[in-house]
Coordinates of C-alpha atoms in Angstrom, one line a residue:
X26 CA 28.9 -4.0 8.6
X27 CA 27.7 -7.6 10.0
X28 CA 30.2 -9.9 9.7
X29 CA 29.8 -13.2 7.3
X30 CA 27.6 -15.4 9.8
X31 CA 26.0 -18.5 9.4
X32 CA 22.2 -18.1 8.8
X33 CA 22.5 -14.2 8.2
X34 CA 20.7 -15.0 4.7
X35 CA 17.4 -16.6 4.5
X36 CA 15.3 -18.0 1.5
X37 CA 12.4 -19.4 0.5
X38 CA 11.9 -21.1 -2.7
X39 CA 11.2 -24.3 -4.7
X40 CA 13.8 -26.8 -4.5
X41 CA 13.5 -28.9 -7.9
X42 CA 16.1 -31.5 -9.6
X43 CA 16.8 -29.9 -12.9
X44 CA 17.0 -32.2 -16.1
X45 CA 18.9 -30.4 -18.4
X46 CA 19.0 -31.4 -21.9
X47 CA 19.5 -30.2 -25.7
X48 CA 16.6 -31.1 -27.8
X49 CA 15.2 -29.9 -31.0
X50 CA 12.3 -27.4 -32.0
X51 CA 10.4 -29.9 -33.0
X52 CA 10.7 -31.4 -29.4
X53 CA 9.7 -27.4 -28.0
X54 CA 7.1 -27.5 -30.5
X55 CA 5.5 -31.1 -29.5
X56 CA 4.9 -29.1 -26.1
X57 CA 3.7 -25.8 -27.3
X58 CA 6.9 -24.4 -25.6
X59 CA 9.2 -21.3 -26.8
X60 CA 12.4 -20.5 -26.1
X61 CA 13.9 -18.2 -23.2
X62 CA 10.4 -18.8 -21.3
X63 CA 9.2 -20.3 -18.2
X64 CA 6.1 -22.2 -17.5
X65 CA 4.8 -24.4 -14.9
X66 CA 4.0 -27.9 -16.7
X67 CA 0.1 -28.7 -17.5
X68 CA -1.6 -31.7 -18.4
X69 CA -0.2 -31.3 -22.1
X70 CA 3.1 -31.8 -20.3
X71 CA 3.0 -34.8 -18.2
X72 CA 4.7 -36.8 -20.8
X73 CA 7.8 -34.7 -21.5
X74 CA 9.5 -35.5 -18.8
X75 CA 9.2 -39.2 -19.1
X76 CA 10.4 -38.6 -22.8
X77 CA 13.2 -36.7 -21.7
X78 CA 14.7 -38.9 -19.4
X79 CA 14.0 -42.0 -22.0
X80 CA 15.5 -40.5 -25.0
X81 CA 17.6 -37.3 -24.4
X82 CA 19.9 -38.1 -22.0
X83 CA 19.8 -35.5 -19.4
X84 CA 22.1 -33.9 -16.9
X85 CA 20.8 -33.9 -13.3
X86 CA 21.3 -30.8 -11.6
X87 CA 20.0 -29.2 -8.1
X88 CA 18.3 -26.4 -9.2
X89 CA 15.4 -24.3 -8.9
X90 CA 15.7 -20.5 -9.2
X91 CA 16.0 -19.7 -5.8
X92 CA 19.0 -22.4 -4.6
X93 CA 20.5 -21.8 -7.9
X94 CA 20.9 -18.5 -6.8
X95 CA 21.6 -19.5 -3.1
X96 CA 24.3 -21.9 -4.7
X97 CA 26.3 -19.4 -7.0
X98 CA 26.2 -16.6 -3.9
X99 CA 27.8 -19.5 -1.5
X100 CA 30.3 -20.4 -4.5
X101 CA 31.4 -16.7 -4.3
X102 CA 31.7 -16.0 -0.6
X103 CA 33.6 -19.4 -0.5
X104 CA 32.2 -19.4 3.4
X105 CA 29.8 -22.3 3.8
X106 CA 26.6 -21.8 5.8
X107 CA 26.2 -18.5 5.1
X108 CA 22.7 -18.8 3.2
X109 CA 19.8 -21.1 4.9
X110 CA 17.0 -22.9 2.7
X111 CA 13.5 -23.6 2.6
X112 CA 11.4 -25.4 0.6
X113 CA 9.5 -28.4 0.5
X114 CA 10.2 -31.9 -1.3
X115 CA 9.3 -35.4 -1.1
X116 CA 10.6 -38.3 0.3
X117 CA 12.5 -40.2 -2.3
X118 CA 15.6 -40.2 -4.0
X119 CA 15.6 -37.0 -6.0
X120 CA 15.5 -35.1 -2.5
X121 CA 18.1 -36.6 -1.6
X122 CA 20.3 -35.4 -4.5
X123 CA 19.1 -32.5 -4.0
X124 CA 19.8 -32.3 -0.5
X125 CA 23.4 -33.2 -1.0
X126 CA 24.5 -31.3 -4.3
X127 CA 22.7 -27.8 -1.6
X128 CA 25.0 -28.7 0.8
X129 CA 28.4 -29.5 -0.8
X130 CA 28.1 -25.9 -2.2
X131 CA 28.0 -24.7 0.9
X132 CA 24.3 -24.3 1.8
X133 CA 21.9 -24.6 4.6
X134 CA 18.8 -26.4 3.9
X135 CA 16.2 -27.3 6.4
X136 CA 13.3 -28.9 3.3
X137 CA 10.1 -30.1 4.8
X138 CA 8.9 -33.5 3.4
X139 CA 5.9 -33.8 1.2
X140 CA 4.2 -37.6 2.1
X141 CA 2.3 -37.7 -0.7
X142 CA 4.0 -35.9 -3.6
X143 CA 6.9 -36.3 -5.6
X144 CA 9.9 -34.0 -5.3
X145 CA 9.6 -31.5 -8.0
X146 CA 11.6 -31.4 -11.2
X147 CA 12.2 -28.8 -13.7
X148 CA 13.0 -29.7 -17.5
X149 CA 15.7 -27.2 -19.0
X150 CA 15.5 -28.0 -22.5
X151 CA 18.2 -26.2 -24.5
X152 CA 17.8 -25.5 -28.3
X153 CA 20.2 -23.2 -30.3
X154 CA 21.8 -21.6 -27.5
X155 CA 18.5 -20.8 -26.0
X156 CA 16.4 -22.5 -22.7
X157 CA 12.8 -23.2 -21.9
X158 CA 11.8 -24.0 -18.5
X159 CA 8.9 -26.2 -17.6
X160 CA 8.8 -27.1 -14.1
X161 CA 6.9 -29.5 -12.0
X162 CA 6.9 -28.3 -8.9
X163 CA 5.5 -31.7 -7.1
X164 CA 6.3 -31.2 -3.4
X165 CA 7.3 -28.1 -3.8
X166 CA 3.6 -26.9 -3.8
X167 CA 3.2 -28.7 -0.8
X168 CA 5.0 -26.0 1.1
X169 CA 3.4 -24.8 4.8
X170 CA 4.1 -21.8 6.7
X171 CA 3.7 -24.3 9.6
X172 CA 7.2 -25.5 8.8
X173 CA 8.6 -21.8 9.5
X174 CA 6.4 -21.4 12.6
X175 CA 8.2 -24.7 14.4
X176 CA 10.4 -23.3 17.2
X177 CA 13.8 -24.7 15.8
X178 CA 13.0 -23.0 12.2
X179 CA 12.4 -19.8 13.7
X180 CA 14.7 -19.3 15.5
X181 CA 16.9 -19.5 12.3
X182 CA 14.9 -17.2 10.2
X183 CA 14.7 -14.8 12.7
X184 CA 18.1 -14.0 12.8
X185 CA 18.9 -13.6 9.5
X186 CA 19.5 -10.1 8.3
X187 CA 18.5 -10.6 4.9
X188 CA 15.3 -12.1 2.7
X189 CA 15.4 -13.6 -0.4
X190 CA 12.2 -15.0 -2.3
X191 CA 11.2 -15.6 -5.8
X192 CA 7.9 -14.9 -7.7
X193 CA 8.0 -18.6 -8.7
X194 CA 7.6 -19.5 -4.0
X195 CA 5.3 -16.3 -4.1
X196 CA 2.7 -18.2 -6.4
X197 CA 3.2 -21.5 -3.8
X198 CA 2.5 -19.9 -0.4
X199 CA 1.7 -15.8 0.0
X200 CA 1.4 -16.0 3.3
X201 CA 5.1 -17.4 4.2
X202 CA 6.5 -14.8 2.0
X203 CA 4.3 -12.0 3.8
X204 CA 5.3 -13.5 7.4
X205 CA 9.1 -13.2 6.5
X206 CA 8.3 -10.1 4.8
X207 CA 6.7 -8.7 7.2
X208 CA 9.6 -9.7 10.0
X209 CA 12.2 -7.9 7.7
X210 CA 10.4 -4.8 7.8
X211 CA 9.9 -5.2 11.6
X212 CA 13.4 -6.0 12.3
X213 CA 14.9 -3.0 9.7
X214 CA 16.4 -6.1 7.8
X215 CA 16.7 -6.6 3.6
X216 CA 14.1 -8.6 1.7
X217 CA 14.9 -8.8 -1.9
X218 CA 12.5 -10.3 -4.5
X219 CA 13.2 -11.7 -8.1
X220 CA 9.9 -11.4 -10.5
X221 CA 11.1 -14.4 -11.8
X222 CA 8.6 -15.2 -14.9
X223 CA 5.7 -13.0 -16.8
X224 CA 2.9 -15.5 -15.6
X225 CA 3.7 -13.9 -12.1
X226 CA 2.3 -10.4 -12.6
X227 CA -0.3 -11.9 -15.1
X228 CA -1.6 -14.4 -12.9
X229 CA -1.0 -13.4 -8.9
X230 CA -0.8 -9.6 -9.2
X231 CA -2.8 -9.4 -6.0
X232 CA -0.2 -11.7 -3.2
X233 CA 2.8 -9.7 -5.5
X234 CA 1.0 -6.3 -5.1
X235 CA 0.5 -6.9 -1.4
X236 CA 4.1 -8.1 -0.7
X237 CA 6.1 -5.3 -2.8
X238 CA 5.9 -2.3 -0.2
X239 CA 8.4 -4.7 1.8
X240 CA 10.8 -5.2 -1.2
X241 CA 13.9 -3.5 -1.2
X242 CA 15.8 -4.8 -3.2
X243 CA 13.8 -6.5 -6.7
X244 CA 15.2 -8.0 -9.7
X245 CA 13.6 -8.6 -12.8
X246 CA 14.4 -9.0 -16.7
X247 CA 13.1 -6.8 -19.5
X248 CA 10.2 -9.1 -20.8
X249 CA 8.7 -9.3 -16.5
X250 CA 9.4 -5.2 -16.1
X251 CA 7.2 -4.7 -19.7
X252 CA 4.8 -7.4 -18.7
X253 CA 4.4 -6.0 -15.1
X254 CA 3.6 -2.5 -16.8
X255 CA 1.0 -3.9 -18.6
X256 CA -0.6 -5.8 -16.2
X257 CA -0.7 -2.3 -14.0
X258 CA -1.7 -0.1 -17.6
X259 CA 1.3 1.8 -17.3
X260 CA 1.2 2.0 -20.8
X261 CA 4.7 2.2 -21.9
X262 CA 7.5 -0.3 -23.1
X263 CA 10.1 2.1 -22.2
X264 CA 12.2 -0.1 -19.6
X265 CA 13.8 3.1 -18.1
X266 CA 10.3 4.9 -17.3
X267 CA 9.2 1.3 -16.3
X268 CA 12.1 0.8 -13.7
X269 CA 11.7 4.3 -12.0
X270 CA 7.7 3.4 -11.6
X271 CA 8.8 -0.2 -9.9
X272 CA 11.1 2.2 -7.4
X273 CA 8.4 4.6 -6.6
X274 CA 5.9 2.2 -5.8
X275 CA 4.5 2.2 -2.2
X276 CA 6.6 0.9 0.6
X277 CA 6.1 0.3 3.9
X278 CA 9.4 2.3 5.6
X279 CA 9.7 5.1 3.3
X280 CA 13.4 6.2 4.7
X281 CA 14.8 3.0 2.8
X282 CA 15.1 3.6 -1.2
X283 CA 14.0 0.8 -3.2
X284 CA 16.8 -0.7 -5.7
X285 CA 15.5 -2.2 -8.9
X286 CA 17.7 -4.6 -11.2
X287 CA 16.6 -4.9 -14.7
X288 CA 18.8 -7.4 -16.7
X289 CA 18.1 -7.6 -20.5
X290 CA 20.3 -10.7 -22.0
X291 CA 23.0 -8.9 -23.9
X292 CA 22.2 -5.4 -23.6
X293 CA 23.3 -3.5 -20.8
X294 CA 21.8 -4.2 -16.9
X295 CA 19.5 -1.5 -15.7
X296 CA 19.8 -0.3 -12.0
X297 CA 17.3 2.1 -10.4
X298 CA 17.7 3.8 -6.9
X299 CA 15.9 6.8 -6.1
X300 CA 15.8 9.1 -9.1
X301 CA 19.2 7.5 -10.5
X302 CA 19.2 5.4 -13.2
X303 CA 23.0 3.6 -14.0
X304 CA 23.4 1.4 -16.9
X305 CA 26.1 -1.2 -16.9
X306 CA 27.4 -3.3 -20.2
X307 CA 28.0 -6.6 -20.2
X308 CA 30.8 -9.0 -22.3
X309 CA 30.5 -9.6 -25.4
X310 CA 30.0 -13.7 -26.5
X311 CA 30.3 -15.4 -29.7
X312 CA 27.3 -17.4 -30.2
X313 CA 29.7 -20.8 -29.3
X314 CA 31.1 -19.5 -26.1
X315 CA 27.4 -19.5 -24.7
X316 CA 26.6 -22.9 -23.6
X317 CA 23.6 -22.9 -21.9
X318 CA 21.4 -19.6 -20.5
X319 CA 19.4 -21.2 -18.2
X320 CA 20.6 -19.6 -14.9
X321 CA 22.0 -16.0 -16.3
X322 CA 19.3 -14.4 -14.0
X323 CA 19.5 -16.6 -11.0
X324 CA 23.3 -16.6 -11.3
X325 CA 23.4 -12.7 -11.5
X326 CA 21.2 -12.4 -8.5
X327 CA 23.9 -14.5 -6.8
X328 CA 26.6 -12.9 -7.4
X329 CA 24.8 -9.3 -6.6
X330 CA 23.8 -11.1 -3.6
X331 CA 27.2 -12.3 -2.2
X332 CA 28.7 -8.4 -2.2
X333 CA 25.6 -6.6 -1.2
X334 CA 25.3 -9.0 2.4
X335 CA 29.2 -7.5 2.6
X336 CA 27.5 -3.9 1.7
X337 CA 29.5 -3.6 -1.0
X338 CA 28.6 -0.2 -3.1
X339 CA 25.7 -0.7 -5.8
X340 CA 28.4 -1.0 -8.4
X341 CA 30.2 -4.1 -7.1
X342 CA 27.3 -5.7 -6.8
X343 CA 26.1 -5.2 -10.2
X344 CA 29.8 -5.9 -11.6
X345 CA 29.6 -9.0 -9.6
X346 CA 26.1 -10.3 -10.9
X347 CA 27.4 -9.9 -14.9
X348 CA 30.5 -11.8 -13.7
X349 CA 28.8 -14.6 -12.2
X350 CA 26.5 -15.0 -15.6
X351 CA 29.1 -14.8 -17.9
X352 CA 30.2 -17.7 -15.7
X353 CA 27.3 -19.9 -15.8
X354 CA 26.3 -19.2 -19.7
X355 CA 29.8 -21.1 -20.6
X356 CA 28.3 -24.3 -18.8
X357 CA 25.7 -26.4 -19.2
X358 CA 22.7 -25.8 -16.0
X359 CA 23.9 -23.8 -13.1
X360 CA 27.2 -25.2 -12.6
X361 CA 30.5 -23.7 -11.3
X362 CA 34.1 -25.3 -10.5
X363 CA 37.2 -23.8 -8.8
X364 CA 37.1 -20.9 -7.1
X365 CA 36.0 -17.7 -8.3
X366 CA 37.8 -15.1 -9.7
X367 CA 35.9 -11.7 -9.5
X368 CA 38.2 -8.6 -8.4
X369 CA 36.3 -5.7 -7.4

C-alpha cells in the first residue's frame, strides 16, 4: 500500500460558492424547480440568485460536488495535502472564499482564473428537509486543458495515483477528463467517476460513453442508474440488473473489475464488483434529525474515498461513505467540525 502522500489524489471539478438557504415551494415553484434535483441555471433563473441573497439570508459555503467531496475525504484522513484541485474561477472575491475555506480543510487547489467571467455559484435551496440545486457555473465553464498541460501542473497530476471527476466537470471539458483518464489507465492508476445528475446521461451520453471504459470505480444514485438505463434502452427499472450492466460495460484493461456504487437516500447502498452484488443499510433518521441533504452523495463519495486510497476492503469503504452522510445530513451545506469518529 502507497503511503498517505501529498498529491497522491487528483480532481477535477467545478469549484462554486454555495448559497445555501430554506425557502418555500412557492419560491421552487417561481423557478420551475423540484426538490432533490440538480440543474444548471437558464435564463428563467438569472434572477434567483439575486433574490436569494436580497431576501433569504443565505449561508456561504465552498462547495461544488467535487471539493465537497475532496473536503469531507481530507476531514477524514485528518492529513492535509492529500487531495489536489482543479478547476477554474474568476478573479474576485468569491474565489477567494473559496480558495481559503479549500484550503483550511486541508486541500490542494491550484484554480485557473477566468478574466472575463464570474466565479461560479450554486443556489442550495432547502424546503421540507429536501434540496434543489441550481448552479451557475460562471468560470467554471471557462475551464482549459491548457491549465493541466503547463509544466508545474503536470508534474502534479502525474503523480497522483488516483482520479476523481464528476459528470457535472465531464459536461465542462471532455477532453481534460479523457487526458487524465487516459494517464490513469496508462499508469495502472484509479480513476473514479460520480454520474452526478440525470441531465448527464440525457444530454452528453457521447464524452460519458467514451470516458467509461477508464472508470473503475463509479458512483451514482438510483434516479442517474434508472435514467442511464433509459438513455442506453436497457429497458428495466430494476437497480440490481442496472448495476451489474454499468460493471460489465467495456473497459479498457479488462484484468481490473469495475466497482459500482449505487446510493438510494434511505434505502440500503448498492455495491457491484464482478458478479457480486452486496447491499448495505443505512441509519435510520427522524425527519428533524435531517437538516439539510444537499451533500449526502458527495459526502458518501468522501468518505469511501478517504479508506479506499488506504485500500481498505470494499466494506470499509462503503461503511465509511454512510457514516460521512449521516454526518453531513445533520448540518446545514457540506459542513463538518471536530474530528471524525468512524471506527472501522
Amino acid at each position: 500500500m502507497e503511503r498517505l502522500r501529498e498529491h497522491l489524489v487528483v480532481s477535477l471539478g467545478n469549484p462554486l460558492l454555495d448559497m445555501v438557504a430554506t425557502v418555500d415551494s412557492e419560491f421552487l415553484a417561481k423557478y420551475n424547480l423540484r426538490p432533490d434535483n440538480a440543474i444548471l441555471a437558464k435564463d428563467e433563473h438569472m434572477n434567483l440568485f439575486k433574490e436569494l441573497d436580497e431576501k433569504y439570508n443565505p449561508d456561504y459555503i465552498a462547495g461544488g460536488s467535487a471539493q465537497n467531496t475532496l473536503r469531507v475525504c481530507q476531514w477524514i484522513l485528518q492529513k492535509p495535502k492529500i487531495v489536489t484541485f482543479f478547476g477554474c474561477v474568476g478573479k474576485d472575491d468569491c474565489a477567494n472564499i473559496l480558495q481559503k475555506k479549500a484550503t483550511q480543510d486541508g486541500l490542494n487547489v491550484f484554480y485557473q482564473y477566468a478574466v472575463d467571467a464570474p466565479t461560479g455559484t450554486c443556489a442550495v435551496l432547502i424546503s421540507n428537509g429536501h434540496r434543489s440545486l441550481c448552479a451557475r457555473l460562471g468560470a467554471a465553464n471557462e475551464f482549459k486543458i491548457e491549465h493541466l498541460q503547463k509544466p508545474e501542473n503536470r508534474e502534479l497530476w502525474e503523480s497522483a495515483r488516483y482520479f476523481y471527476t464528476t459528470g457535472f466537470f465531464l459536461v465542462i471539458n471532455p477532453p481534460a477528463v479523457m487526458l487524465v483518464a487516459r494517464h490513469a489507465h496508462d499508469s495502472k492508476s484509479t480513476f473514479m467517476m460520480n454520474l452526478s445528475a440525470c441531465f448527464v446521461m440525457q444530454q452528453f451520453k457521447e464524452p460519458l460513453m467514451a470516458v467509461m471504459p477508464y472508470v473503475k470505480v463509479l458512483f451514482g444514485n438510483g434516479e442517474e442508474a434508472k435514467t442511464f438505463a433509459r438513455a442506453y434502452n436497457w429497458e428495466t427499472k430494476d437497480l440490481k440488473v442496472i448495476g451489474l450492466k454499468l460493471v460489465a460495460l467495456d473497459k479498457e484493461n479488462c484484468e481490473d473489475e469495475r466497482i459500482v456504487i449505487i446510493t438510494q437516500g434511505p434505502l440500503p447502498v448498492l455495491a457491484f464488483q464482478g458478479c457480486t452484488i452486496k447491499e448495505y443499510p443505512v441509519p435510520k433518521f427522524n425527519p428533524e434529525q435531517i437538516v439539510d441533504t444537499t451533500a449526502a452523495g458527495d459526502a458518501f463519495c468522501g468518505g469511501f474515498l478517504a479508506q479506499y486510497i488506504q485500500n481498505n476492503d470494499l466494506d470499509v469503504c462503503v461503511h465509511c461513505g454512510i457514516w460521512a452522510a449521516s454526518q453531513i445530513i445533520q448540518r446545514n451545506g457540506c459542513t463538518f467540525e471536530g474530528k471524525p469518529s468512524f471506527r472501522e
